Amino acid sequence: MGEHGSEHASSNTHGNGNGRREVTVSDVAAAARVSKATAARALGDYGAVSDSVRERVQRAAEELGYRANALARTMTTGRSNTIGIVVGDIENPFFAQATRGAADIADTAGFDLILSNSDEETESEAKAIGVQLAKRVDGLLVAPASSVDIRNLRTIVDAGRPLVLFDRVAEGIEADAVIAANRTGARKLTGLLTSAGHRRIAFISTLLHTDGYRSGEVLGSSSVAERVAGFTTTLAEAGIPRPEAWVRLNARADGVERAAVELITGPDAATAVVASDSRIALAVFRAARSVGLRIPEDLSLVAFDDADWTGLTTPSITVMSQPIHEIGAEAARLLVRRIRGDGGPFVTKVLDQRLIERESVAPPRL
Amino acid sequence: MGEHGSEHASSNTHGNGNGRREVTVSDVAAAARVSKATAARALGDYGAVSDSVRERVQRAAEELGYRANALARTMTTGRSNTIGIVVGDIENPFFAQATRGAADIADTAGFDLILSNSDEETESEAKAIGVQLAKRVDGLLVAPASSVDIRNLRTIVDAGRPLVLFDRVAEGIEADAVIAANRTGARKLTGLLTSAGHRRIAFISTLLHTDGYRSGEVLGSSSVAERVAGFTTTLAEAGIPRPEAWVRLNARADGVERAAVELITGPDAATAVVASDSRIALAVFRAARSVGLRIPEDLSLVAFDDADWTGLTTPSITVMSQPIHEIGAEAARLLVRRIRGDGGPFVTKVLDQRLIERESVAPPRL
DNA sequence: AAACGAATTGAGACCGGTCTCAACATACGC
DNA sequence: GCGTATGTTGAGACCGGTCTCAATTCGTTT
């Protein structure tokens, strides 16, 4: 076998530097003694081919070790069967879970995932989106670094690619979105604290924001904005003055613990904390321990995200659980539908959060 | 502007269903009144172009909203600037961290990542690898589902694509690998327990394996195999009979806790446990609590991986920390080097693990 | 001013598939 | 037995880039 063709072995243009040329449809066609078109039909599973020829071609392909070039296919069909996903940081369990949810749906629908981390910066987000568009992804899943500056998202829409946002929404962009009911969640979580009698309650997030938070200000991330809104209105309803003064943003990843220490010590120390995600809860937990405060006796703590370990600490932590996996999965479902051509109106799906009360809340001291 | 060309507006073959055709080099060339070849040179940043023409072309590209088609480029150059990564499960913090490490290096080197989950099954691993090869990735990063059945890995090598394994090695495959010193780590970790006086020590892993473990048997994952080896030899050195009887594999993800309960209760209950990763440690911790055993008084626990919460529990958990991020990063570095053409001998990099002693080890009860 | 070399440009093949269209073969109806 | 419908096959254009090679322009040298 394989004695056909001329000896162009040395004409080995590009390829993989390996000395081996890829086997192409033409090679298979020659081996099976049919035209390129027919071989392509048999291999690509389209058009009409007689059973005998199909079998002959497939056997030839098998023998030669033919492997279709998906890129060449994309060139003519316009479909790449690839979707791009841009997350803040895949190391963050939230994004890891959402990505897995999306990957499962994508896989079933026959799509691959190109993954990029934005580090929540619009600049690297722009770069990631640029590359993904250049690779002609069929659609994108994006947790936008900014809900306000939508230029990156516009690029996608202008390029004519379907886009689904997840975890955060953005005004004025033609895209579906899947988010959690953050405002309601924040209200319930904060309510637990006000009901217990707390008056000095802090909200901590790592969201980057210039200067301190002032009421009515627009925040970069809609999910944090919603949580802040739920938090401040709950405080206001409890008659606590200047709720916005208790919103602490900009807690840099490496400085969350220090920020937490500042908040829970001193004359005006908070007696309770709402952590915007499980990693922040971890830092607060550690901070409390480092300054000798006991939870919940000296400090109450509640957080978003039911990370698997939150039920394990002493005390276990009361959390607002989000259907993270489902957020990613649903986003992928919507995207696949768009890619398949659904032209219906854009929707924003809001998934419920679920309160899991544990042991980290108690009335404030004295 | 844009009044050039004939009105082939309706010849709108494929594209993105959006009614809009992609802007191509030819379009830009026409607008800038130069040949396609020249426009391509100016846009692709290769060959020689006069400054005036380059500027004219770039302005035309800007106005038309030209975006290079990376796929077409790959077709001729043979380079896709994409690397594939196959992990067990991106939701597993280990893989999430390693992936991030790889993504950072890849990004700096100008590569994108196509991500696939194998769920540790060779079958879906095969599918993932097939798709990635079809998409002509420049190389692959794989945490092989099996260190024994290397057919999937051979597919990659046969296709002439560079391959770097991480977390696990495989005999008989031409590939670099980056792993941690698991055997040494297991010895140290287990030694802590034997030194404390434990004689009934269990090792728990979720690795799938037919039937119970028997000495000398080949395990699917080399990293677990190494840990088991370190574990059993340490037990043997301590004069404990039938060390392999204490190796518990097959703990299915959803049944780890139940498996742990079985191990730590009953007449022959283990008084100490070595957990093969942080998720298992979590399950054991929970199991101990559910049956009313206190750590470390009633049960000692040590684990692999310094998950961020392991220092937070009461008691905090003694762990063997792995440089996970670096494992991914170094694997990516090796791969990029191969892609760039380094033809040196294949290497296996072994990174050190680091013991972090905390509070979860104590002598056994009487 | 003629000759030469370097820089720039254009024409067209090529990568590996898909797809359109025409040619041909076979089967069917009447 | 002839016209037509259906099925199968082949030839060649095409997708959007890159790359080779020849043609042209321009500046220099002698």
Tab-separated table of C-alpha atoms in Angstrom, chain A residues 99-366:
chain	number	residue	atom	x	y	z
A	99	THR	CA	-16.442	27.390	32.545
A	100	ARG	CA	-17.064	23.756	33.260
A	101	GLY	CA	-20.791	24.321	32.947
A	102	ALA	CA	-20.271	25.995	29.607
A	103	ALA	CA	-17.798	23.361	28.430
A	104	ASP	CA	-20.260	20.559	29.070
A	105	ILE	CA	-22.991	22.161	27.004
A	106	ALA	CA	-20.581	23.226	24.288
A	107	ASP	CA	-19.140	19.741	24.067
A	108	THR	CA	-22.529	18.118	23.664
A	109	ALA	CA	-23.369	20.589	20.930
A	110	GLY	CA	-20.093	19.879	19.173
A	111	PHE	CA	-18.200	23.006	20.065
A	112	ASP	CA	-14.726	23.546	21.446
A	113	LEU	CA	-13.727	26.249	23.874
A	114	ILE	CA	-10.965	28.813	23.466
A	115	LEU	CA	-10.231	30.156	26.912
A	116	SER	CA	-8.860	33.581	27.831
A	117	ASN	CA	-8.291	35.323	31.138
A	118	SER	CA	-9.004	39.049	31.248
A	119	ASP	CA	-7.813	39.652	34.803
A	120	GLU	CA	-10.780	42.024	34.879
A	121	GLU	CA	-8.892	44.531	32.779
A	122	THR	CA	-10.577	45.904	29.684
A	123	GLU	CA	-7.277	46.113	27.896
A	124	SER	CA	-6.390	42.449	28.054
A	125	GLU	CA	-10.041	41.657	27.500
A	126	ALA	CA	-9.822	43.593	24.243
A	127	LYS	CA	-6.770	41.642	23.212
A	128	ALA	CA	-8.412	38.326	24.020
A	129	ILE	CA	-11.529	39.210	22.081
A	130	GLY	CA	-9.466	40.379	19.137
A	131	VAL	CA	-7.646	37.084	18.904
A	132	GLN	CA	-10.794	35.045	19.274
A	133	LEU	CA	-12.531	36.984	16.534
A	134	ALA	CA	-9.480	36.530	14.317
A	135	LYS	CA	-9.775	32.807	14.911
A	136	ARG	CA	-13.354	33.092	13.743
A	137	VAL	CA	-15.043	31.659	16.796
A	138	ASP	CA	-18.725	31.076	16.132
A	139	GLY	CA	-19.702	33.047	19.212
A	140	LEU	CA	-18.433	34.345	22.523
A	141	LEU	CA	-19.168	33.886	26.185
A	142	VAL	CA	-17.924	36.857	28.154
A	143	ALA	CA	-17.918	37.886	31.796
A	144	PRO	CA	-17.251	41.523	30.906
A	145	ALA	CA	-14.511	43.291	32.812
A	146	SER	CA	-16.687	46.366	32.702
A	147	SER	CA	-20.448	46.712	32.572
A	148	VAL	CA	-20.040	50.358	31.689
A	149	ASP	CA	-17.344	50.570	29.065
A	150	ILE	CA	-18.895	48.356	26.442
A	151	ARG	CA	-16.495	49.003	23.596
A	152	ASN	CA	-15.060	45.501	23.707
A	153	LEU	CA	-18.513	44.007	23.570
A	154	ARG	CA	-19.454	46.256	20.703
A	155	THR	CA	-16.476	44.950	18.758
A	156	ILE	CA	-17.970	41.493	18.984
A	157	VAL	CA	-21.433	42.539	17.934
A	158	ASP	CA	-20.028	44.639	15.095
A	159	ALA	CA	-18.122	41.625	13.892
A	160	GLY	CA	-21.483	39.912	13.626
A	161	ARG	CA	-20.728	37.240	16.199
A	162	PRO	CA	-23.325	36.198	18.738
A	163	LEU	CA	-22.444	37.157	22.279
A	164	VAL	CA	-23.737	36.007	25.633
A	165	LEU	CA	-22.705	37.734	28.836
A	166	PHE	CA	-22.576	35.865	32.090
A	167	ASP	CA	-22.341	36.900	35.728
A	168	ARG	CA	-22.688	40.525	34.647
A	169	VAL	CA	-24.856	42.473	32.264
A	170	ALA	CA	-24.117	45.570	30.242
A	171	GLU	CA	-26.518	48.252	29.121
A	172	GLY	CA	-26.905	49.047	25.471
A	173	ILE	CA	-25.441	45.958	23.899
A	174	GLU	CA	-27.307	43.486	21.733
A	175	ALA	CA	-26.617	40.321	23.651
A	176	ASP	CA	-28.210	37.731	25.877
A	177	ALA	CA	-27.088	37.495	29.460
A	178	VAL	CA	-27.252	35.071	32.361
A	179	ILE	CA	-26.864	36.450	35.846
A	180	ALA	CA	-27.856	35.689	39.413
A	181	ALA	CA	-30.371	37.653	41.469
A	182	ASN	CA	-27.632	39.504	43.283
A	183	ARG	CA	-29.651	42.374	44.678
A	184	THR	CA	-32.167	40.093	46.312
A	185	GLY	CA	-29.386	37.892	47.562
A	186	ALA	CA	-27.563	40.813	49.072
A	187	ARG	CA	-30.730	42.004	50.760
A	188	LYS	CA	-31.346	38.668	52.399
A	189	LEU	CA	-27.761	38.263	53.448
A	190	THR	CA	-27.527	41.773	54.872
A	191	GLY	CA	-30.947	41.414	56.434
A	192	LEU	CA	-29.640	38.540	58.485
A	193	LEU	CA	-27.125	40.921	60.010
A	194	THR	CA	-29.418	43.874	60.632
A	195	SER	CA	-31.988	41.525	62.140
A	196	ALA	CA	-29.348	40.221	64.503
A	197	GLY	CA	-28.892	43.796	65.664
A	198	HIS	CA	-25.773	44.843	63.801
A	199	ARG	CA	-25.413	48.533	62.955
A	200	ARG	CA	-21.840	48.649	61.745
A	201	ILE	CA	-21.752	46.324	58.781
A	202	ALA	CA	-19.144	46.369	56.041
A	203	PHE	CA	-19.330	45.096	52.471
A	204	ILE	CA	-16.039	44.026	50.900
A	205	SER	CA	-15.305	43.442	47.247
A	206	THR	CA	-12.157	43.262	45.170
A	207	LEU	CA	-13.778	45.268	42.396
A	208	LEU	CA	-11.467	47.994	41.216
A	209	HIS	CA	-12.957	51.449	41.485
A	210	THR	CA	-11.481	54.909	41.612
A	211	ASP	CA	-11.619	56.330	45.121
A	212	GLY	CA	-14.167	55.314	47.669
A	213	TYR	CA	-17.716	54.449	46.843
A	214	ARG	CA	-20.244	57.244	46.779
A	215	SER	CA	-23.957	56.743	46.604
A	216	GLY	CA	-25.444	56.539	43.135
A	217	GLU	CA	-22.133	55.967	41.492
A	218	VAL	CA	-21.907	53.561	38.606
A	219	LEU	CA	-19.814	50.506	39.287
A	220	GLY	CA	-17.773	48.563	36.757
A	221	SER	CA	-19.309	45.212	37.497
A	222	SER	CA	-23.068	44.970	37.448
A	223	SER	CA	-23.094	42.008	39.794
A	224	VAL	CA	-21.159	43.885	42.442
A	225	ALA	CA	-23.262	46.964	41.761
A	226	GLU	CA	-26.395	44.942	42.446
A	227	ARG	CA	-24.971	43.542	45.617
A	228	VAL	CA	-23.963	46.987	46.766
A	229	ALA	CA	-27.444	48.246	45.995
A	230	GLY	CA	-29.056	45.444	47.970
A	231	PHE	CA	-26.621	46.029	50.783
A	232	THR	CA	-27.084	49.794	51.088
A	233	THR	CA	-30.860	49.784	50.791
A	234	THR	CA	-31.081	47.153	53.500
A	235	LEU	CA	-28.895	49.277	55.744
A	236	ALA	CA	-30.958	52.338	54.935
A	237	GLU	CA	-34.169	50.503	55.771
A	238	ALA	CA	-32.647	49.596	59.099
A	239	GLY	CA	-32.137	53.295	59.710
A	240	ILE	CA	-28.389	53.158	59.479
A	241	PRO	CA	-26.960	56.509	58.329
A	242	ARG	CA	-24.608	56.767	55.356
A	243	PRO	CA	-24.750	53.135	54.242
A	244	GLU	CA	-22.391	53.841	51.364
A	245	ALA	CA	-19.630	54.642	53.831
A	246	TRP	CA	-19.561	50.933	54.672
A	247	VAL	CA	-18.863	49.813	51.140
A	248	ARG	CA	-15.246	48.885	50.748
A	249	LEU	CA	-14.074	48.320	47.180
A	250	ASN	CA	-10.623	48.085	45.657
A	251	ALA	CA	-9.503	45.339	47.980
A	252	ARG	CA	-6.614	44.155	45.849
A	253	ALA	CA	-6.281	40.413	45.674
A	254	ASP	CA	-3.137	40.436	47.758
A	255	GLY	CA	-4.387	43.058	50.173
A	256	VAL	CA	-7.852	41.813	51.038
A	257	GLU	CA	-6.738	40.532	54.387
A	258	ARG	CA	-5.132	43.843	55.323
A	259	ALA	CA	-8.204	45.722	54.178
A	260	ALA	CA	-10.325	43.431	56.305
A	261	VAL	CA	-8.133	44.033	59.334
A	262	GLU	CA	-8.606	47.759	58.949
A	263	LEU	CA	-12.342	47.361	58.807
A	264	ILE	CA	-12.752	45.152	61.824
A	265	THR	CA	-10.425	46.963	64.196
A	266	GLY	CA	-10.271	50.476	65.617
A	267	PRO	CA	-12.896	52.635	67.274
A	268	ASP	CA	-15.406	52.476	64.434
A	269	ALA	CA	-14.836	48.822	63.663
A	270	ALA	CA	-17.486	46.867	61.788
A	271	THR	CA	-19.175	44.156	63.841
A	272	ALA	CA	-20.268	42.247	60.784
A	273	VAL	CA	-19.011	41.739	57.255
A	274	VAL	CA	-20.609	40.809	53.948
A	275	ALA	CA	-17.955	39.255	51.707
A	276	SER	CA	-18.620	39.543	47.991
A	277	ASP	CA	-17.202	36.105	47.269
A	278	SER	CA	-15.714	33.085	48.967
A	279	ARG	CA	-12.132	34.167	48.512
A	280	ILE	CA	-12.854	37.390	50.328
A	281	ALA	CA	-14.641	35.469	53.051
A	282	LEU	CA	-11.471	33.461	53.441
A	283	ALA	CA	-9.386	36.588	53.827
A	284	VAL	CA	-11.797	38.030	56.384
A	285	PHE	CA	-11.794	34.798	58.302
A	286	ARG	CA	-8.040	34.885	58.398
A	287	ALA	CA	-7.995	38.567	59.319
A	288	ALA	CA	-10.329	37.982	62.236
A	289	ARG	CA	-8.119	35.243	63.503
A	290	SER	CA	-4.987	37.339	63.124
A	291	VAL	CA	-6.370	40.142	65.296
A	292	GLY	CA	-7.859	37.746	67.795
A	293	LEU	CA	-11.531	38.267	67.002
A	294	ARG	CA	-13.801	35.268	67.330
A	295	ILE	CA	-16.501	34.495	64.792
A	296	PRO	CA	-19.379	34.897	65.402
A	297	GLU	CA	-19.018	36.211	68.960
A	298	ASP	CA	-16.878	39.227	68.065
A	299	LEU	CA	-17.577	39.413	64.363
A	300	SER	CA	-20.359	38.083	62.174
A	301	LEU	CA	-19.530	37.000	58.646
A	302	VAL	CA	-21.654	36.165	55.640
A	303	ALA	CA	-20.539	35.666	52.063
A	304	PHE	CA	-21.560	34.967	48.504
A	305	ASP	CA	-20.802	31.542	47.000
A	306	ASP	CA	-21.106	28.213	48.725
A	307	ALA	CA	-17.490	27.177	48.306
A	308	ASP	CA	-17.118	23.593	49.420
A	309	TRP	CA	-15.043	24.459	52.467
A	310	THR	CA	-17.428	27.064	53.902
A	311	GLY	CA	-19.318	24.338	55.700
A	312	LEU	CA	-16.112	23.033	57.208
A	313	THR	CA	-14.669	25.903	59.149
A	314	THR	CA	-15.386	26.513	62.805
A	315	PRO	CA	-17.777	28.167	62.774
A	316	SER	CA	-19.184	27.217	59.403
A	317	ILE	CA	-20.062	30.205	57.260
A	318	THR	CA	-23.521	31.398	56.295
A	319	VAL	CA	-23.549	31.929	52.551
A	320	MET	CA	-25.652	32.899	49.587
A	321	SER	CA	-25.227	30.047	47.154
A	322	GLN	CA	-25.214	30.777	43.438
A	323	PRO	CA	-25.967	28.196	40.714
A	324	ILE	CA	-22.558	28.806	39.215
A	325	HIS	CA	-22.360	25.730	37.075
A	326	GLU	CA	-25.787	26.491	35.692
A	327	ILE	CA	-24.881	30.091	34.930
A	328	GLY	CA	-22.177	28.875	32.599
A	329	ALA	CA	-24.316	26.106	31.177
A	330	GLU	CA	-27.297	28.330	30.481
A	331	ALA	CA	-25.084	30.952	28.883
A	332	ALA	CA	-23.676	28.292	26.594
A	333	ARG	CA	-27.168	27.068	25.760
A	334	LEU	CA	-28.261	30.544	24.754
A	335	LEU	CA	-25.137	31.017	22.686
A	336	VAL	CA	-25.510	27.741	20.844
A	337	ARG	CA	-29.092	28.658	20.054
A	338	ARG	CA	-27.970	31.994	18.578
A	339	ILE	CA	-25.252	30.328	16.578
A	340	ARG	CA	-27.803	27.944	15.175
A	341	GLY	CA	-29.689	30.965	13.957
A	342	ASP	CA	-32.315	31.841	16.541
A	343	GLY	CA	-33.110	35.474	15.859
A	344	GLY	CA	-35.499	36.109	18.717
A	345	PRO	CA	-35.283	39.100	21.030
A	346	PHE	CA	-32.380	39.245	23.443
A	347	VAL	CA	-33.053	37.882	26.892
A	348	THR	CA	-31.459	38.251	30.292
A	349	LYS	CA	-31.924	35.209	32.459
A	350	VAL	CA	-31.826	35.821	36.169
A	351	LEU	CA	-31.151	32.736	38.266
A	352	ASP	CA	-32.086	32.559	41.914
A	353	GLN	CA	-29.597	32.441	44.723
A	354	ARG	CA	-30.167	30.290	47.754
A	355	LEU	CA	-29.455	31.171	51.366
A	356	ILE	CA	-27.594	28.608	53.413
A	357	GLU	CA	-27.690	29.596	57.055
A	358	ARG	CA	-24.884	28.226	59.139
A	359	GLU	CA	-23.066	29.418	62.229
A	360	SER	CA	-21.226	32.607	61.439
A	361	VAL	CA	-23.896	35.095	62.482
A	362	ALA	CA	-24.628	36.209	66.037
A	363	PRO	CA	-25.812	39.419	67.681
A	364	PRO	CA	-23.117	42.058	68.141
A	365	ARG	CA	-21.258	42.269	71.452
A	366	LEU	CA	-22.912	44.508	74.050
